[in-house]
């Protein structure tokens, strides 16, 4: 059965939202069908296959008279751009990151656009301009989506900015420099995207399958008939969205405020042996291992279940193809529940089981590691297993490594969990190249050769786009030149410590990679990231300079990543016949505006919590010690800024210390470099087995996806079971037994759950959390533990709960008034 027949068999696309998951699986099956039948490699057949896929969703018609960049687009596009930029920046600071999908903007903008077409005046002025050009159309809607997408993609540069300004206390880092750094890192790839559009956008062979679900959604909203073919599902998608989003909004108040235990129900912590009393120096081995495996907040989250969509939804279980989700979770379980525990209990890197056992960091000390172990943390440790704050290794006047301090602490150590994450990242890089080469190499080469031979004339959609004035290459060249000049100025003299040649090197790395990696992504749907390799490269060139390494990583990685994101939007405009200059304007304005919003919202969040006299990372001789930012050293529950801490510690590893020292010969972690070799060999096995057993399931074994291992160190790891359960229920059982319902509502349900959760998080944050002096919480109990999932010793849960609750509502906890905790001298080890 051909892909076209498969799509037609599913009751037609005219009344169906086809998810990205379904479309990517269809593309995968089509390519497998082609390989099995030994299809003729001539370019004409390949283009016919592409047209079969595209024609299922994209009509071969266009009305050039339809308005695109209208007043409605400007208003709604700016609103959703700013909204998503602000909300997703806020969510970056959560312990478990959550992202509001731009599809939410698509769904909400639809009735607003229609309403504006009803109420705005149609009068014309200034030579034909009007606030209301008529019916709200799909081109306007697509541009609103692009604006929302630019806002929803938060600036990666925030990790640099927050890390240097608030975590390294770089007081000389000026706001204007931060804003321009965010803008140039987001826009650098824009010039590259425009100059590559002839190779990555116009050719029919450049499919970009991820856009097809967006087009299907837009088609379904702008069609007349939205009922199912059997007439049973009469509730519109829009009505379903609001009902589901409202239900999720009210439900999320339970895990977010009333019953936080729903975030992580850790079974092993309920059945494991009790941790010993305060008098015991070390917990029993069995209790320590079981709670280390079972704790979602401090360990690996084995048999830990979450009933909080802000945790479950991050894995996108509904919109991700089930085969990809199963590959991903197979790899996650293998790494998390087999590799990490074996590494940990056997001290594979030397002292893994000893890290986190310092009493000063334990339940009766600072409380950093209440289980008397360290697994789920990105913290750095000295050779004795004592926590070493990243900022203590950096000379703030020069942003370079304090050599004498490092020499006294080396070899620096990280947890077994963090080390395995790096091992997995090395495997991913090699396996992605080999996997794509084996499975898609011939297709990519033939289609790329076809694209190069017939760039502008073979594609019917390209011919229709020729009606519209194109964006001159000069515009993109000027934009690229401006970004280069500003980037050099900001990085060299704006506090980011990257010399001018480092900026050019980062740009060159993006230039040489964007077309081959973009070709791979356009055809196979897989992108090979440059973040780890860019850190590796610049860390070897500029060892000891943390800010420079972090800046180079962001600049080079985001130039390619953001460039390909913009190329994908250009292909969306190509399919929907959006005038190129309108797309250029919306992308550029949306990206710049979102970058500005990102920076100021991040500043506002950090500074709204203020400073605190408590500093769990006291550094002798450090003038900022004892007056740290509260969000950094004493954050409220659920807002630990986990990803920012991981980024800073990665900067210390790759930048301050450098890869030669941390991963080189003689290092405890040199063995992780074998990951590159494993990555090269592992994908060959399922490929060879597929050739030997073509009717088996070996083609579904995807080593890069298995090895990705989204470790999310520092987050609550109760997200490793429930997302797969949700994915199986929705994308297997419901899809199989109630296919009509699945086709009409599944993708909308995902967007509704995201939307309801996002609003609930924002509202509860603004009411209960944002004011550091008057944060509100319920008393700590069996549904609200001090450590999220109740895995810590009972005395710690009691006294830490009393401490946290006693410091709320503008009060200060006085342990002398707490008879039980003062009697056991709680916190005495810290004195």
Tab-separated table of N, CA and C in Angstrom, residues 239-380:
chain	number	residue	atom	x	y	z
A	239	UNK	N	-14.368	23.719	20.452
A	239	UNK	CA	-15.125	23.535	21.688
A	239	UNK	C	-14.459	22.485	22.573
A	240	UNK	N	-13.983	21.383	21.954
A	240	UNK	CA	-13.280	20.350	22.704
A	240	UNK	C	-12.045	20.926	23.383
A	241	UNK	N	-11.325	21.785	22.668
A	241	UNK	CA	-10.116	22.388	23.221
A	241	UNK	C	-10.424	23.158	24.497
A	242	UNK	N	-11.446	23.994	24.481
A	242	UNK	CA	-11.743	24.826	25.645
A	242	UNK	C	-12.272	23.997	26.812
A	243	UNK	N	-13.055	22.986	26.536
A	243	UNK	CA	-13.550	22.124	27.615
A	243	UNK	C	-12.390	21.382	28.271
A	244	UNK	N	-11.535	20.786	27.440
A	244	UNK	CA	-10.404	20.026	27.980
A	244	UNK	C	-9.413	20.933	28.703
A	245	UNK	N	-9.115	22.097	28.128
A	245	UNK	CA	-8.163	23.019	28.759
A	245	UNK	C	-8.683	23.498	30.111
A	246	UNK	N	-9.967	23.780	30.205
A	246	UNK	CA	-10.556	24.229	31.473
A	246	UNK	C	-10.478	23.127	32.522
A	247	UNK	N	-10.779	21.885	32.113
A	247	UNK	CA	-10.714	20.772	33.053
A	247	UNK	C	-9.292	20.579	33.580
A	248	UNK	N	-8.316	20.637	32.690
A	248	UNK	CA	-6.927	20.469	33.110
A	248	UNK	C	-6.490	21.618	34.006
A	249	UNK	N	-6.920	22.833	33.723
A	249	UNK	CA	-6.561	24.002	34.544
A	249	UNK	C	-6.979	23.771	35.997
A	250	UNK	N	-8.224	23.339	36.216
A	250	UNK	CA	-8.699	23.145	37.590
A	250	UNK	C	-8.028	21.936	38.235
A	251	UNK	N	-7.789	20.883	37.463
A	251	UNK	CA	-7.126	19.712	38.035
A	251	UNK	C	-5.707	20.035	38.485
A	252	UNK	N	-4.987	20.833	37.703
A	252	UNK	CA	-3.576	21.086	37.988
A	252	UNK	C	-3.358	21.824	39.301
A	253	UNK	N	-4.394	22.404	39.876
A	253	UNK	CA	-4.243	23.016	41.195
A	253	UNK	C	-3.920	21.973	42.258
A	254	UNK	N	-4.282	20.714	42.000
A	254	UNK	CA	-3.942	19.668	42.961
A	254	UNK	C	-2.439	19.443	43.030
A	255	UNK	N	-1.763	19.036	41.951
A	255	UNK	CA	-0.311	18.810	42.066
A	255	UNK	C	0.494	20.092	42.257
A	256	UNK	N	-0.009	21.219	41.776
A	256	UNK	CA	0.760	22.457	41.872
A	256	UNK	C	0.664	23.117	43.238
A	257	UNK	N	-0.434	22.883	43.970
A	257	UNK	CA	-0.589	23.586	45.243
A	257	UNK	C	-1.190	22.720	46.349
A	258	UNK	N	-2.342	22.092	46.100
A	258	UNK	CA	-3.061	21.409	47.168
A	258	UNK	C	-2.439	20.064	47.536
A	259	UNK	N	-1.981	19.292	46.556
A	259	UNK	CA	-1.426	17.962	46.804
A	259	UNK	C	-0.167	17.752	45.965
A	260	UNK	N	0.934	18.425	46.267
A	260	UNK	CA	2.161	18.284	45.464
A	260	UNK	C	2.696	16.866	45.388
A	261	UNK	N	2.260	15.980	46.280
A	261	UNK	CA	2.729	14.597	46.231
A	261	UNK	C	2.322	13.935	44.921
A	262	UNK	N	1.290	14.456	44.250
A	262	UNK	CA	0.887	13.896	42.960
A	262	UNK	C	1.960	14.096	41.890
A	263	UNK	N	2.880	15.002	42.126
A	263	UNK	CA	3.984	15.200	41.185
A	263	UNK	C	4.873	13.972	41.122
A	264	UNK	N	5.056	13.305	42.250
A	264	UNK	CA	5.928	12.133	42.293
A	264	UNK	C	5.458	11.180	43.376
A	265	UNK	N	4.834	10.086	42.993
A	265	UNK	CA	4.453	9.021	43.927
A	265	UNK	C	5.488	7.911	43.771
A	266	UNK	N	6.466	7.912	44.668
A	266	UNK	CA	7.633	7.026	44.554
A	266	UNK	C	7.404	5.757	45.368
A	267	UNK	N	7.058	4.679	44.679
A	267	UNK	CA	6.653	3.443	45.335
A	267	UNK	C	7.771	2.847	46.188
A	268	UNK	N	8.992	2.843	45.674
A	268	UNK	CA	10.089	2.204	46.409
A	268	UNK	C	10.339	2.869	47.760
A	269	UNK	N	10.063	4.153	47.849
A	269	UNK	CA	10.286	4.846	49.114
A	269	UNK	C	9.255	4.452	50.163
A	270	UNK	N	8.115	3.924	49.732
A	270	UNK	CA	7.098	3.464	50.679
A	270	UNK	C	7.377	2.053	51.160
A	271	UNK	N	8.051	1.248	50.354
A	271	UNK	CA	8.280	-0.149	50.717
A	271	UNK	C	9.716	-0.415	51.146
A	272	UNK	N	10.624	0.537	50.906
A	272	UNK	CA	12.035	0.343	51.257
A	272	UNK	C	12.197	0.341	52.775
A	273	UNK	N	13.270	-0.276	53.274
A	273	UNK	CA	13.534	-0.213	54.721
A	273	UNK	C	13.668	1.226	55.181
A	274	UNK	N	13.270	1.462	56.411
A	274	UNK	CA	13.368	2.805	56.968
A	274	UNK	C	14.824	3.240	57.044
A	275	UNK	N	15.050	4.503	56.731
A	275	UNK	CA	16.382	5.036	56.952
A	275	UNK	C	16.613	5.143	58.451
A	276	UNK	N	17.853	4.974	58.912
A	276	UNK	CA	18.121	4.927	60.361
A	276	UNK	C	17.893	6.281	61.022
A	277	UNK	N	17.963	6.253	62.330
A	277	UNK	CA	17.711	7.456	63.110
A	277	UNK	C	18.847	8.449	62.951
A	278	UNK	N	18.673	9.590	63.575
A	278	UNK	CA	19.658	10.667	63.451
A	278	UNK	C	21.013	10.266	64.007
A	279	UNK	N	21.022	9.349	64.956
A	279	UNK	CA	22.288	8.990	65.600
A	279	UNK	C	23.190	8.154	64.702
A	280	UNK	N	22.605	7.518	63.709
A	280	UNK	CA	23.406	6.680	62.820
A	280	UNK	C	24.214	7.536	61.862
A	281	UNK	N	25.481	7.176	61.647
A	281	UNK	CA	26.336	7.962	60.770
A	281	UNK	C	25.996	7.734	59.299
A	282	UNK	N	25.699	6.504	58.910
A	282	UNK	CA	25.406	6.179	57.529
A	282	UNK	C	24.165	5.303	57.461
A	283	UNK	N	23.356	5.461	56.453
A	283	UNK	CA	22.175	4.598	56.327
A	283	UNK	C	22.575	3.186	55.943
A	284	UNK	N	21.682	2.244	56.246
A	284	UNK	CA	21.909	0.865	55.847
A	284	UNK	C	21.994	0.783	54.336
A	285	UNK	N	22.810	-0.189	53.854
A	285	UNK	CA	23.077	-0.287	52.414
A	285	UNK	C	21.783	-0.484	51.624
A	286	UNK	N	20.932	-1.417	52.062
A	286	UNK	CA	19.702	-1.714	51.324
A	286	UNK	C	18.791	-0.498	51.258
A	287	UNK	N	18.653	0.189	52.384
A	287	UNK	CA	17.788	1.367	52.413
A	287	UNK	C	18.333	2.453	51.499
A	288	UNK	N	19.649	2.625	51.507
A	288	UNK	CA	20.258	3.656	50.677
A	288	UNK	C	20.078	3.363	49.195
A	289	UNK	N	20.324	2.111	48.801
A	289	UNK	CA	20.209	1.749	47.394
A	289	UNK	C	18.769	1.857	46.917
A	290	UNK	N	17.821	1.319	47.693
A	290	UNK	CA	16.422	1.335	47.274
A	290	UNK	C	15.884	2.750	47.168
A	291	UNK	N	16.217	3.588	48.120
A	291	UNK	CA	15.723	4.963	48.067
A	291	UNK	C	16.465	5.785	47.018
A	292	UNK	N	17.714	5.442	46.773
A	292	UNK	CA	18.433	6.112	45.686
A	292	UNK	C	17.841	5.766	44.335
A	293	UNK	N	17.448	4.507	44.175
A	293	UNK	CA	16.807	4.103	42.926
A	293	UNK	C	15.400	4.679	42.815
A	294	UNK	N	14.681	4.750	43.933
A	294	UNK	CA	13.264	5.089	43.881
A	294	UNK	C	12.934	6.553	43.984
A	295	UNK	N	13.788	7.353	44.612
A	295	UNK	CA	13.467	8.766	44.805
A	295	UNK	C	13.479	9.510	43.477
A	296	UNK	N	12.395	10.226	43.187
A	296	UNK	CA	12.323	10.990	41.941
A	296	UNK	C	13.062	12.309	42.050
A	297	UNK	N	13.126	12.871	43.243
A	297	UNK	CA	13.752	14.182	43.400
A	297	UNK	C	15.255	14.097	43.609
A	298	UNK	N	15.732	12.985	44.211
A	298	UNK	CA	17.157	12.890	44.524
A	298	UNK	C	17.835	11.699	43.845
A	299	UNK	N	17.038	10.749	43.368
A	299	UNK	CA	17.598	9.545	42.762
A	299	UNK	C	17.172	9.362	41.320
A	300	UNK	N	16.793	8.118	40.983
A	300	UNK	CA	16.554	7.761	39.584
A	300	UNK	C	15.085	7.602	39.229
A	301	UNK	N	14.191	7.645	40.207
A	301	UNK	CA	12.763	7.609	39.904
A	301	UNK	C	12.244	6.266	39.452
A	302	UNK	N	12.879	5.167	39.875
A	302	UNK	CA	12.391	3.836	39.521
A	302	UNK	C	11.047	3.601	40.208
A	303	UNK	N	10.029	3.240	39.440
A	303	UNK	CA	8.665	3.038	39.927
A	303	UNK	C	8.103	4.296	40.595
A	304	UNK	N	8.465	5.441	40.071
A	304	UNK	CA	7.895	6.702	40.541
A	304	UNK	C	6.909	7.205	39.489
A	305	UNK	N	5.685	7.449	39.906
A	305	UNK	CA	4.612	7.829	38.995
A	305	UNK	C	4.224	9.284	39.223
A	306	UNK	N	3.974	9.991	38.145
A	306	UNK	CA	3.515	11.377	38.234
A	306	UNK	C	2.103	11.490	37.693
A	307	UNK	N	1.305	12.299	38.371
A	307	UNK	CA	-0.053	12.594	37.917
A	307	UNK	C	-0.188	14.089	37.667
A	308	UNK	N	0.923	14.686	37.254
A	308	UNK	CA	1.006	16.126	36.985
A	308	UNK	C	1.370	16.299	35.514
A	309	UNK	N	0.487	16.930	34.727
A	309	UNK	CA	0.748	17.066	33.295
A	309	UNK	C	1.974	17.938	33.024
A	310	UNK	N	2.342	18.824	33.932
A	310	UNK	CA	3.546	19.626	33.712
A	310	UNK	C	4.792	18.759	33.704
A	311	UNK	N	4.721	17.579	34.308
A	311	UNK	CA	5.820	16.607	34.273
A	311	UNK	C	5.633	15.646	33.104
A	312	UNK	N	4.423	15.136	32.950
A	312	UNK	CA	4.150	14.156	31.896
A	312	UNK	C	4.258	14.787	30.520
A	313	UNK	N	3.693	15.984	30.360
A	313	UNK	CA	3.586	16.608	29.046
A	313	UNK	C	4.893	17.039	28.439
A	314	UNK	N	5.946	17.173	29.249
A	314	UNK	CA	7.233	17.603	28.706
A	314	UNK	C	7.760	16.614	27.681
A	315	UNK	N	7.409	15.332	27.836
A	315	UNK	CA	7.871	14.309	26.904
A	315	UNK	C	7.012	14.241	25.641
A	316	UNK	N	5.970	15.089	25.546
A	316	UNK	CA	5.072	15.113	24.383
A	316	UNK	C	4.583	13.709	24.019
A	317	UNK	N	3.934	13.002	24.954
A	317	UNK	CA	3.586	11.593	24.700
A	317	UNK	C	2.499	11.399	23.654
A	318	UNK	N	1.683	12.431	23.404
A	318	UNK	CA	0.593	12.279	22.440
A	318	UNK	C	1.054	12.613	21.026
A	319	UNK	N	1.878	13.631	20.883
A	319	UNK	CA	2.288	14.069	19.550
A	319	UNK	C	3.545	13.372	19.045
A	320	UNK	N	4.211	12.609	19.905
A	320	UNK	CA	5.397	11.865	19.475
A	320	UNK	C	4.965	10.510	18.917
A	321	UNK	N	5.537	10.069	17.784
A	321	UNK	CA	5.196	8.739	17.260
A	321	UNK	C	5.429	7.665	18.318
A	322	UNK	N	4.520	6.715	18.405
A	322	UNK	CA	4.624	5.695	19.438
A	322	UNK	C	5.920	4.899	19.309
A	323	UNK	N	6.326	4.600	18.066
A	323	UNK	CA	7.574	3.850	17.886
A	323	UNK	C	8.761	4.667	18.389
A	324	UNK	N	8.737	5.990	18.162
A	324	UNK	CA	9.833	6.844	18.631
A	324	UNK	C	9.803	6.968	20.146
A	325	UNK	N	8.597	7.068	20.715
A	325	UNK	CA	8.461	7.162	22.167
A	325	UNK	C	8.977	5.891	22.833
A	326	UNK	N	8.674	4.747	22.243
A	326	UNK	CA	9.136	3.484	22.817
A	326	UNK	C	10.643	3.343	22.690
A	327	UNK	N	11.213	3.779	21.576
A	327	UNK	CA	12.668	3.791	21.449
A	327	UNK	C	13.292	4.676	22.518
A	328	UNK	N	12.723	5.861	22.675
A	328	UNK	CA	13.262	6.825	23.631
A	328	UNK	C	13.206	6.283	25.053
A	329	UNK	N	12.067	5.702	25.435
A	329	UNK	CA	11.932	5.211	26.805
A	329	UNK	C	12.704	3.916	27.022
A	330	UNK	N	12.845	3.108	25.986
A	330	UNK	CA	13.702	1.937	26.095
A	330	UNK	C	15.125	2.369	26.427
A	331	UNK	N	15.607	3.374	25.708
A	331	UNK	CA	16.944	3.884	25.982
A	331	UNK	C	17.046	4.525	27.350
A	332	UNK	N	16.005	5.275	27.742
A	332	UNK	CA	16.024	5.934	29.044
A	332	UNK	C	16.040	4.916	30.169
A	333	UNK	N	15.200	3.887	30.057
A	333	UNK	CA	15.185	2.853	31.093
A	333	UNK	C	16.499	2.092	31.135
A	334	UNK	N	17.060	1.808	29.965
A	334	UNK	CA	18.335	1.088	29.927
A	334	UNK	C	19.424	1.910	30.624
A	335	UNK	N	19.493	3.186	30.308
A	335	UNK	CA	20.524	4.032	30.901
A	335	UNK	C	20.243	4.294	32.375
A	336	UNK	N	18.982	4.623	32.676
A	336	UNK	CA	18.630	5.095	34.009
A	336	UNK	C	18.538	3.962	35.027
A	337	UNK	N	18.025	2.805	34.584
A	337	UNK	CA	17.749	1.746	35.540
A	337	UNK	C	18.722	0.582	35.472
A	338	UNK	N	19.631	0.589	34.506
A	338	UNK	CA	20.632	-0.471	34.418
A	338	UNK	C	22.044	0.094	34.453
A	339	UNK	N	22.365	0.986	33.497
A	339	UNK	CA	23.732	1.499	33.408
A	339	UNK	C	24.082	2.350	34.623
A	340	UNK	N	23.241	3.344	34.943
A	340	UNK	CA	23.571	4.242	36.061
A	340	UNK	C	23.677	3.484	37.382
A	341	UNK	N	22.728	2.605	37.743
A	341	UNK	CA	22.884	1.873	39.007
A	341	UNK	C	24.139	1.012	39.064
A	342	UNK	N	24.469	0.344	37.946
A	342	UNK	CA	25.685	-0.477	37.942
A	342	UNK	C	26.932	0.386	38.113
A	343	UNK	N	26.962	1.514	37.434
A	343	UNK	CA	28.089	2.434	37.583
A	343	UNK	C	28.175	2.939	39.013
A	344	UNK	N	27.028	3.263	39.589
A	344	UNK	CA	26.973	3.872	40.922
A	344	UNK	C	27.438	2.906	42.016
A	345	UNK	N	26.811	1.731	42.091
A	345	UNK	CA	27.111	0.825	43.207
A	345	UNK	C	28.483	0.174	43.053
A	346	UNK	N	29.009	0.114	41.828
A	346	UNK	CA	30.321	-0.510	41.624
A	346	UNK	C	31.464	0.497	41.540
A	347	UNK	N	31.159	1.778	41.778
A	347	UNK	CA	32.197	2.821	41.739
A	347	UNK	C	33.005	2.759	40.448
A	348	UNK	N	32.298	2.700	39.320
A	348	UNK	CA	32.962	2.543	38.025
A	348	UNK	C	33.915	3.695	37.717
A	349	UNK	N	33.590	4.886	38.213
A	349	UNK	CA	34.461	6.042	37.982
A	349	UNK	C	35.278	6.396	39.219
A	350	UNK	N	35.358	5.465	40.155
A	350	UNK	CA	36.258	5.663	41.289
A	350	UNK	C	35.573	5.819	42.624
A	351	UNK	N	34.741	6.852	42.774
A	351	UNK	CA	34.134	7.134	44.080
A	351	UNK	C	32.650	7.469	43.955
A	352	UNK	N	31.961	6.844	43.021
A	352	UNK	CA	30.572	7.203	42.757
A	352	UNK	C	29.666	7.003	43.967
A	353	UNK	N	29.842	5.901	44.681
A	353	UNK	CA	28.971	5.590	45.817
A	353	UNK	C	29.292	6.448	47.034
A	354	UNK	N	30.473	7.065	47.040
A	354	UNK	CA	30.874	7.883	48.183
A	354	UNK	C	30.436	9.337	48.043
A	355	UNK	N	30.163	9.764	46.806
A	355	UNK	CA	29.770	11.152	46.586
A	355	UNK	C	28.445	11.432	47.284
A	356	UNK	N	28.396	12.541	48.022
A	356	UNK	CA	27.175	12.934	48.728
A	356	UNK	C	27.062	12.408	50.135
A	357	UNK	N	28.108	11.736	50.633
A	357	UNK	CA	28.042	11.150	51.982
A	357	UNK	C	28.635	12.058	53.054
A	358	UNK	N	29.110	13.228	52.688
A	358	UNK	CA	29.645	14.161	53.680
A	358	UNK	C	28.524	14.585	54.636
A	359	UNK	N	28.677	14.367	55.945
A	359	UNK	CA	27.603	14.721	56.892
A	359	UNK	C	27.186	16.190	56.809
A	360	UNK	N	28.120	17.069	56.433
A	360	UNK	CA	27.770	18.488	56.354
A	360	UNK	C	26.739	18.759	55.273
A	361	UNK	N	26.671	17.872	54.265
A	361	UNK	CA	25.682	18.041	53.197
A	361	UNK	C	24.445	17.180	53.413
A	362	UNK	N	24.435	16.398	54.500
A	362	UNK	CA	23.381	15.418	54.713
A	362	UNK	C	22.140	15.970	55.356
A	363	UNK	N	21.272	15.077	55.837
A	363	UNK	CA	19.977	15.504	56.376
A	363	UNK	C	20.084	16.350	57.633
A	364	UNK	N	21.165	16.206	58.383
A	364	UNK	CA	21.324	17.037	59.575
A	364	UNK	C	22.345	18.147	59.358
A	365	UNK	N	22.716	18.358	58.086
A	365	UNK	CA	23.591	19.475	57.753
A	365	UNK	C	22.833	20.482	56.931
A	366	UNK	N	23.322	20.737	55.741
A	366	UNK	CA	22.637	21.690	54.863
A	366	UNK	C	21.368	21.108	54.252
A	367	UNK	N	21.238	19.790	54.282
A	367	UNK	CA	20.072	19.162	53.681
A	367	UNK	C	20.167	19.038	52.180
A	368	UNK	N	21.358	19.297	51.626
A	368	UNK	CA	21.524	19.202	50.177
A	368	UNK	C	21.287	17.776	49.695
A	369	UNK	N	21.780	16.788	50.463
A	369	UNK	CA	21.605	15.381	50.096
A	369	UNK	C	21.003	14.636	51.286
A	370	UNK	N	19.697	14.757	51.494
A	370	UNK	CA	19.074	14.148	52.680
A	370	UNK	C	19.070	12.630	52.672
A	371	UNK	N	19.332	11.997	51.516
A	371	UNK	CA	19.426	10.543	51.465
A	371	UNK	C	20.851	10.054	51.684
A	372	UNK	N	21.765	10.972	51.978
A	372	UNK	CA	23.182	10.668	52.172
A	372	UNK	C	23.738	9.978	50.933
A	373	UNK	N	23.379	10.487	49.792
A	373	UNK	CA	23.891	10.021	48.511
A	373	UNK	C	23.676	11.140	47.504
A	374	UNK	N	24.420	11.088	46.416
A	374	UNK	CA	24.272	12.082	45.351
A	374	UNK	C	24.151	11.351	44.023
A	375	UNK	N	22.996	11.489	43.387
A	375	UNK	CA	22.775	10.916	42.068
A	375	UNK	C	22.194	11.970	41.127
A	376	UNK	N	20.979	12.400	41.444
A	376	UNK	CA	20.255	13.322	40.569
A	376	UNK	C	20.667	14.766	40.828
A	377	UNK	N	21.906	15.058	40.499
A	377	UNK	CA	22.410	16.416	40.663
A	377	UNK	C	23.541	16.663	39.671
A	378	UNK	N	23.643	17.920	39.232
A	378	UNK	CA	24.722	18.305	38.322
A	378	UNK	C	25.862	18.977	39.072
A	379	UNK	N	25.841	18.904	40.387
A	379	UNK	CA	26.874	19.557	41.193
A	379	UNK	C	28.248	18.961	40.913
A	380	UNK	N	29.279	19.768	41.147
A	380	UNK	CA	30.669	19.314	41.074
A	380	UNK	C	31.157	18.982	42.479
